Short mmCIF file of C-alpha atoms in Angstrom, two decimals:
data_model
loop_
_atom_site.label_atom_id
_atom_site.label_comp_id
_atom_site.label_asym_id
_atom_site.label_seq_id
_atom_site.Cartn_x
_atom_site.Cartn_y
_atom_site.Cartn_z
CA MET A 1 -42.13 12.16 -30.81
CA ASN A 2 -43.07 12.95 -27.22
CA SER A 3 -39.79 11.47 -26.04
CA SER A 4 -37.86 13.76 -28.41
CA ASN A 5 -39.69 16.89 -27.18
CA THR A 6 -39.08 15.95 -23.57
CA SER A 7 -35.36 15.57 -24.21
CA ARG A 8 -35.21 18.93 -25.98
CA TYR A 9 -36.98 20.86 -23.18
CA ALA A 10 -35.10 19.22 -20.29
CA PRO A 11 -32.03 21.56 -20.51
CA ASN A 12 -34.34 24.59 -20.56
CA LEU A 13 -36.02 23.48 -17.36
CA TRP A 14 -32.63 22.95 -15.72
CA ILE A 15 -31.45 26.45 -16.69
CA ARG A 16 -34.70 28.00 -15.46
CA GLY A 17 -34.28 26.21 -12.16
CA ILE A 18 -30.77 27.63 -11.72
CA LEU A 19 -31.96 31.15 -12.55
CA ALA A 20 -34.84 30.84 -10.08
CA LEU A 21 -32.42 29.70 -7.36
CA VAL A 22 -30.10 32.65 -8.04
CA LEU A 23 -33.05 35.06 -7.92
CA VAL A 24 -34.32 33.68 -4.61
CA THR A 25 -30.81 33.81 -3.12
CA GLY A 26 -30.44 37.44 -4.19
CA LEU A 27 -33.79 38.40 -2.67
CA ILE A 28 -32.86 36.74 0.62
CA ALA A 29 -29.51 38.57 0.70
CA LEU A 30 -31.24 41.87 -0.05
CA ALA A 31 -33.75 41.30 2.74
CA LEU A 32 -30.97 40.50 5.22
CA GLU A 33 -29.05 43.64 4.23
CA ALA A 34 -32.15 45.80 4.54
CA SER A 35 -32.83 44.42 8.01
CA THR A 36 -29.52 45.89 9.24
CA LEU A 37 -30.30 49.42 8.06
CA ASP A 38 -31.95 52.14 10.05
CA PHE A 39 -34.53 53.86 7.85
CA HIS A 40 -34.49 57.00 9.94
CA PRO A 41 -35.48 60.06 7.88
CA LYS A 42 -32.07 61.63 8.40
CA LEU A 43 -30.58 58.98 6.12
CA ARG A 44 -32.88 59.97 3.26
CA ARG A 45 -32.14 63.66 3.05
CA VAL A 46 -29.20 65.82 2.20
CA THR A 47 -27.41 67.22 5.22
CA PRO A 48 -29.02 70.61 5.97
CA SER A 49 -27.03 73.82 5.95
CA ASN A 50 -27.12 73.99 9.73
CA ALA A 51 -25.61 70.53 10.18
CA PRO A 52 -22.88 70.06 12.81
CA VAL A 53 -19.61 71.67 11.87
CA ASP A 54 -16.88 69.38 10.62
CA ALA A 55 -13.92 68.25 12.68
CA GLN A 56 -11.79 71.13 11.44
CA GLN A 57 -14.21 73.79 12.69
CA LEU A 58 -14.78 72.03 16.00
CA ILE A 59 -11.08 71.94 16.71
CA GLN A 60 -10.75 75.67 16.02
CA HIS A 61 -12.65 76.24 19.26
CA ARG A 62 -9.91 74.50 21.24
CA GLN A 63 -8.41 77.85 22.24
CA GLN A 64 -11.31 78.40 24.66
CA PHE A 65 -10.01 75.80 27.02
CA ALA A 66 -6.99 75.45 29.30
CA THR A 67 -3.64 74.71 27.65
CA PHE A 68 -2.31 71.21 27.95
CA GLY A 69 1.10 70.69 29.57
CA ASN A 70 3.24 69.99 26.52
CA ASN A 71 6.44 69.41 28.42
CA SER A 72 5.17 66.70 30.75
CA ARG A 73 7.86 64.29 31.86
CA ALA A 74 7.73 60.51 32.23
CA GLY A 75 5.98 59.48 35.42
CA GLU A 76 4.59 62.95 36.09
CA MET A 77 0.86 63.62 36.20
CA GLN A 78 -0.36 65.18 32.96
CA GLN A 79 -3.12 67.72 32.89
CA ASP A 80 -6.47 67.01 31.30
CA ALA A 81 -6.68 67.32 27.52
CA THR A 82 -7.40 70.76 26.10
CA ILE A 83 -10.91 69.72 25.13
CA SER A 84 -12.85 66.93 26.79
CA LEU A 85 -15.20 64.54 25.04
CA GLU A 86 -18.20 66.18 26.68
CA GLU A 87 -17.08 69.61 25.48
CA LEU A 88 -16.53 68.27 21.97
CA LEU A 89 -20.05 66.86 21.85
CA GLN A 90 -21.43 70.13 23.18
CA LEU A 91 -19.58 72.08 20.49
CA GLN A 92 -20.99 69.71 17.90
CA ASN A 93 -24.50 70.64 19.00
CA THR A 94 -24.01 74.37 19.58
CA SER A 95 -21.71 75.46 16.74
CA ARG A 96 -24.08 74.76 13.87
CA THR A 97 -24.19 78.39 12.74
CA ASN A 98 -20.49 78.56 11.86
CA THR A 99 -20.52 76.20 8.87
CA SER A 100 -20.07 79.06 6.43
CA GLU A 101 -16.64 80.02 7.79
CA GLU A 102 -14.15 80.24 4.93
CA VAL A 103 -10.75 78.60 5.14
CA THR A 104 -8.04 81.14 4.33
CA PRO A 105 -5.68 80.65 1.36
CA ALA A 106 -2.75 80.33 3.79
CA ASP A 107 -4.52 77.51 5.64
CA LEU A 108 -5.39 75.74 2.38
CA TYR A 109 -1.76 76.02 1.33
CA HIS A 110 -0.69 74.68 4.73
CA LEU A 111 -2.87 71.59 4.24
CA SER A 112 -1.31 70.98 0.82
CA LEU A 113 2.22 71.32 2.20
CA LEU A 114 1.42 68.91 5.04
CA HIS A 115 -0.08 66.49 2.55
CA GLY A 116 3.11 66.55 0.52
CA ALA A 117 5.28 66.08 3.60
CA CYS A 118 3.24 63.09 4.73
CA ILE A 119 3.77 61.34 1.39
CA ALA A 120 7.37 62.40 0.73
CA HIS A 121 8.69 61.71 4.25
CA LYS A 122 6.93 58.46 5.11
CA ASP A 123 9.27 57.48 7.94
CA ALA A 124 9.44 60.87 9.64
CA ILE A 125 7.34 62.39 12.40
CA VAL A 126 5.38 65.15 10.67
CA SER A 127 4.42 68.09 12.88
CA TRP A 128 1.71 70.68 12.25
CA LYS A 129 4.52 73.23 12.17
CA PHE A 130 5.56 72.03 8.70
CA GLY A 131 4.41 74.79 6.33
CA ALA A 132 2.39 76.59 9.01
CA PRO A 133 1.11 80.05 8.01
CA GLY A 134 3.61 82.79 8.74
CA ILE A 135 6.80 84.30 7.41
CA ASN A 136 8.44 80.88 7.00
CA GLN A 137 5.55 79.11 5.29
CA GLU A 138 7.40 78.87 1.96
CA ASN A 139 10.86 78.44 3.49
CA GLU A 140 11.68 74.89 2.43
CA GLN A 141 14.65 74.42 4.74
CA HIS A 142 12.70 75.73 7.73
CA ASN A 143 9.90 73.28 6.98
CA LEU A 144 12.29 70.35 6.57
CA ASP A 145 13.83 71.19 9.94
CA THR A 146 10.45 70.61 11.62
CA LEU A 147 10.49 66.94 10.57
CA ILE A 148 11.73 64.50 13.21
CA HIS A 149 13.75 61.49 12.03
CA GLU A 150 14.74 58.35 13.90
CA ASP A 151 18.41 59.39 14.01
CA ASP A 152 17.66 62.86 15.42
CA PRO A 153 20.17 63.53 18.24
CA TYR A 154 17.44 65.30 20.24
CA LEU A 155 14.80 62.64 19.61
CA LEU A 156 14.10 61.93 23.29
CA GLN A 157 13.52 65.59 24.12
CA LYS A 158 11.29 66.14 21.08
CA LEU A 159 9.20 63.00 21.50
CA ARG A 160 8.45 63.72 25.15
CA GLN A 161 6.75 67.03 24.20
CA CYS A 162 3.34 65.37 24.31
CA PRO A 163 0.49 67.16 22.50
CA ASP A 164 -3.20 66.93 23.40
CA VAL A 165 -3.55 63.91 21.10
CA ASP A 166 -1.07 61.97 18.96
CA LEU A 167 -1.82 60.47 15.54
CA PHE A 168 -0.54 57.13 14.28
CA LEU A 169 -0.31 55.90 10.70
CA PRO A 170 2.12 53.22 9.48
CA SER A 171 4.61 54.36 6.85
CA GLY A 172 3.32 51.77 4.38
CA VAL A 173 -0.10 53.41 4.07
CA ARG A 174 1.00 57.03 3.86
CA ASN A 175 -0.72 57.59 0.54
CA ASN A 176 -2.95 60.31 -0.92
CA GLY A 177 -6.11 59.20 0.86
CA TYR A 178 -4.76 58.59 4.35
CA CYS A 179 -2.40 61.57 4.26
CA GLU A 180 -5.34 63.79 3.34
CA ASP A 181 -7.24 62.57 6.41
CA THR A 182 -4.35 62.61 8.85
CA MET A 183 -3.00 66.02 7.89
CA VAL A 184 -6.34 67.73 8.58
CA TYR A 185 -6.20 66.40 12.14
CA THR A 186 -2.49 67.20 12.37
CA LYS A 187 -3.10 70.84 11.43
CA TYR A 188 -6.18 71.65 13.46
CA LEU A 189 -5.26 69.62 16.53
CA LYS A 190 -1.77 71.15 16.36
CA THR A 191 -0.24 67.75 16.79
CA ARG A 192 2.08 65.30 15.03
CA LEU A 193 1.82 62.14 12.94
CA LEU A 194 3.87 59.25 14.30
CA PRO A 195 5.30 56.26 12.39
CA LEU A 196 5.62 52.88 14.09
CA TRP A 197 9.25 53.32 15.15
CA ALA A 198 8.30 56.31 17.32
CA LEU A 199 6.11 54.01 19.43
CA THR A 200 8.46 51.02 19.66
CA LYS A 201 11.91 52.62 19.90
CA LYS A 202 13.66 52.47 23.28
CA PHE A 203 15.56 55.47 24.64
CA TYR A 204 17.97 55.74 27.52
CA ASP A 205 16.85 58.57 29.80
CA PRO A 206 19.88 59.79 31.79
CA GLU A 207 17.67 61.62 34.28
CA LEU A 208 15.70 58.47 35.12
CA GLY A 209 18.68 56.17 34.68
CA ARG A 210 16.72 53.63 32.62
CA GLU A 211 15.28 52.89 29.21
CA VAL A 212 11.96 54.45 28.28
CA ASP A 213 9.66 54.37 25.27
CA TYR A 214 6.82 56.52 23.93
CA PHE A 215 4.32 55.12 26.42
CA ASP A 216 6.59 56.10 29.31
CA LEU A 217 6.98 59.60 27.88
CA CYS A 218 3.31 60.24 27.06
CA PRO A 219 1.30 57.81 29.23
CA LYS A 220 -1.90 59.87 29.23
CA THR A 221 -1.91 61.15 25.65
CA PRO A 222 -4.88 59.89 23.60
CA MET A 223 -4.01 58.21 20.31
CA LEU A 224 -5.96 58.69 17.09
CA PHE A 225 -5.84 55.71 14.74
CA PHE A 226 -7.10 55.44 11.18
CA GLN A 227 -9.10 52.43 10.07
CA HIS A 228 -7.67 49.13 11.31
CA TYR A 229 -4.00 50.12 11.09
CA TRP A 230 -3.12 49.71 14.76
CA GLU A 231 -0.06 47.41 14.50
CA ASP A 232 -0.92 45.75 17.85
CA ILE A 233 -0.29 48.98 19.73
CA PRO A 234 -1.38 48.26 23.33
CA VAL A 235 -2.96 51.58 24.39
CA THR A 236 -5.87 53.07 22.45
CA THR A 237 -8.38 55.76 23.27
CA VAL A 238 -9.60 57.15 19.95
CA ALA A 239 -10.18 55.67 16.51
CA GLN A 240 -11.47 56.81 13.16
CA GLY A 241 -13.96 54.52 11.48
CA GLU A 242 -15.08 53.92 7.91
CA GLU A 243 -18.25 52.04 7.07
CA ASP A 244 -16.58 50.34 4.09
CA MET A 245 -13.73 48.82 6.09
CA TRP A 246 -14.76 45.27 6.93
CA GLU A 247 -11.54 44.81 8.92
CA LEU A 248 -12.95 46.89 11.79
CA ASP A 249 -14.48 44.54 14.35
CA GLU A 250 -14.85 44.10 18.10
CA ASN A 251 -11.06 43.94 18.45
CA HIS A 252 -11.07 47.63 17.52
CA LEU A 253 -14.47 48.99 18.51
CA TRP A 254 -14.40 47.59 22.05
CA ARG A 255 -11.00 49.18 22.77
CA VAL A 256 -11.77 52.82 21.97
CA ASP A 257 -13.45 55.75 23.67
CA VAL A 258 -14.45 57.61 20.51
CA VAL A 259 -15.21 56.62 16.92
CA LEU A 260 -15.03 59.40 14.33
CA CYS A 261 -17.17 58.89 11.23
CA LYS A 262 -16.86 60.92 8.04
CA THR A 263 -20.29 59.88 6.73
CA ARG A 264 -23.79 59.62 8.20
CA ILE A 265 -24.00 55.99 7.11
CA CYS A 266 -20.87 55.19 9.11
CA GLU A 267 -22.29 57.02 12.13
CA ASP A 268 -25.59 55.15 11.92
CA ARG A 269 -24.06 51.71 11.40
CA VAL A 270 -21.44 52.03 14.13
CA LYS A 271 -24.08 53.21 16.61
CA LYS A 272 -26.30 50.27 15.64
CA TRP A 273 -23.33 47.90 15.99
CA TYR A 274 -22.77 49.11 19.55
CA GLU A 275 -26.48 48.70 20.32
CA GLN A 276 -26.42 45.12 19.09
CA GLN A 277 -22.97 43.98 20.24
CA GLY A 278 -22.54 46.01 23.42
CA ASN A 279 -20.51 49.08 24.35
CA PRO A 280 -18.38 48.23 27.42
CA ARG A 281 -16.35 51.49 27.28
CA ASN A 282 -19.37 53.68 26.52
CA ALA A 283 -17.64 54.78 23.32
CA GLN A 284 -19.05 57.88 21.64
CA VAL A 285 -19.65 58.02 17.88
CA ILE A 286 -19.11 61.45 16.33
CA TYR A 287 -19.93 62.54 12.79
CA THR A 288 -17.14 64.78 11.51
CA LYS A 289 -17.85 65.15 7.78
CA HIS A 290 -15.04 64.93 5.25
CA THR A 291 -12.34 67.45 4.42
CA SER A 292 -9.99 67.35 1.45
CA SER A 293 -7.05 69.47 0.36
CA ASP A 294 -7.56 72.04 -2.41
CA GLN A 295 -5.21 71.00 -5.20
CA ALA A 296 -6.39 73.82 -7.47
CA ASN A 297 -5.45 76.40 -4.83
CA TYR A 298 -2.08 74.71 -4.39
CA ALA A 299 -1.40 74.78 -8.14
CA ARG A 300 -2.29 78.47 -8.35
CA ARG A 301 -0.06 79.23 -5.37
CA VAL A 302 2.93 77.39 -6.84
CA LEU A 303 2.52 78.04 -10.58
CA GLY A 304 0.87 81.45 -10.51
CA ASN A 305 0.02 82.74 -13.99
CA GLU A 306 1.08 79.46 -15.56
CA VAL A 307 -2.30 78.08 -14.53
CA LYS A 308 -4.67 78.86 -17.38
CA PRO A 309 -8.48 78.82 -17.24
CA LYS A 310 -10.01 75.58 -18.45
CA ASN A 311 -10.98 75.69 -22.13
CA PHE A 312 -14.13 73.59 -22.27
CA SER A 313 -14.30 73.89 -26.06
CA ASP A 314 -11.40 71.44 -26.48
#
């Protein structure tokens, strides 16, 4: 009788042992995760109304500073960027009162047009001039003419017009999410989004009598990357980070001068990573907040009265 009971309860004991092991493993993992977090009070509260302005509003102050030499030639000394890192950090601390500034309908429409261009013309260089506010904003042919394609006969002359900062995003990841991010920077930095061919293509420069590439044309232009999509590009000075992208590691974070974070958690974790792993380039981590295009505004602009109020009784 005792032998029968022992046999019946043995599987139950085995199952309980497995469950206990799983529970202990989970608790250990939770403790390890908690040990990497910074329980600073700022992580436990909603961002106050006087928080630092987002990247869009910071960049609007760029007009205060000296204009960058857009037509710099290969081998010539370029001027300093329109806004330095120190000035950007200062603006982040001093422009807190401007967070209520409204974005105009024309600017919202511009963002939507840029977003569409980024997705529809994946292999083209997309400039901030596409759909820019003004008399030609809705002129489709004018906007298409601002795109730069690989077979453009004036490609060398156009590519060498170096902006304050260039953006890079491979054609294969020009989707809704990444185009939304990149086009905000494209618009407010008044710059351009480059595909991979723009960085690797060789050009014959008749004035220099030799072949040149992007890095010969714009040797001092900072490059803004998104996530880990760098395609082994040799020169990097700026990167955008995301706390949920495990692909970002020391191969990225030790090669940049600035990391832009859209969330406070990203800002906190990247700063802690630098504290623990070292920061040989003294890279700065900047919280930018997140900006998205206004699809409702775009629909109203395009469809007009065809857009009906939502009937919540359906």
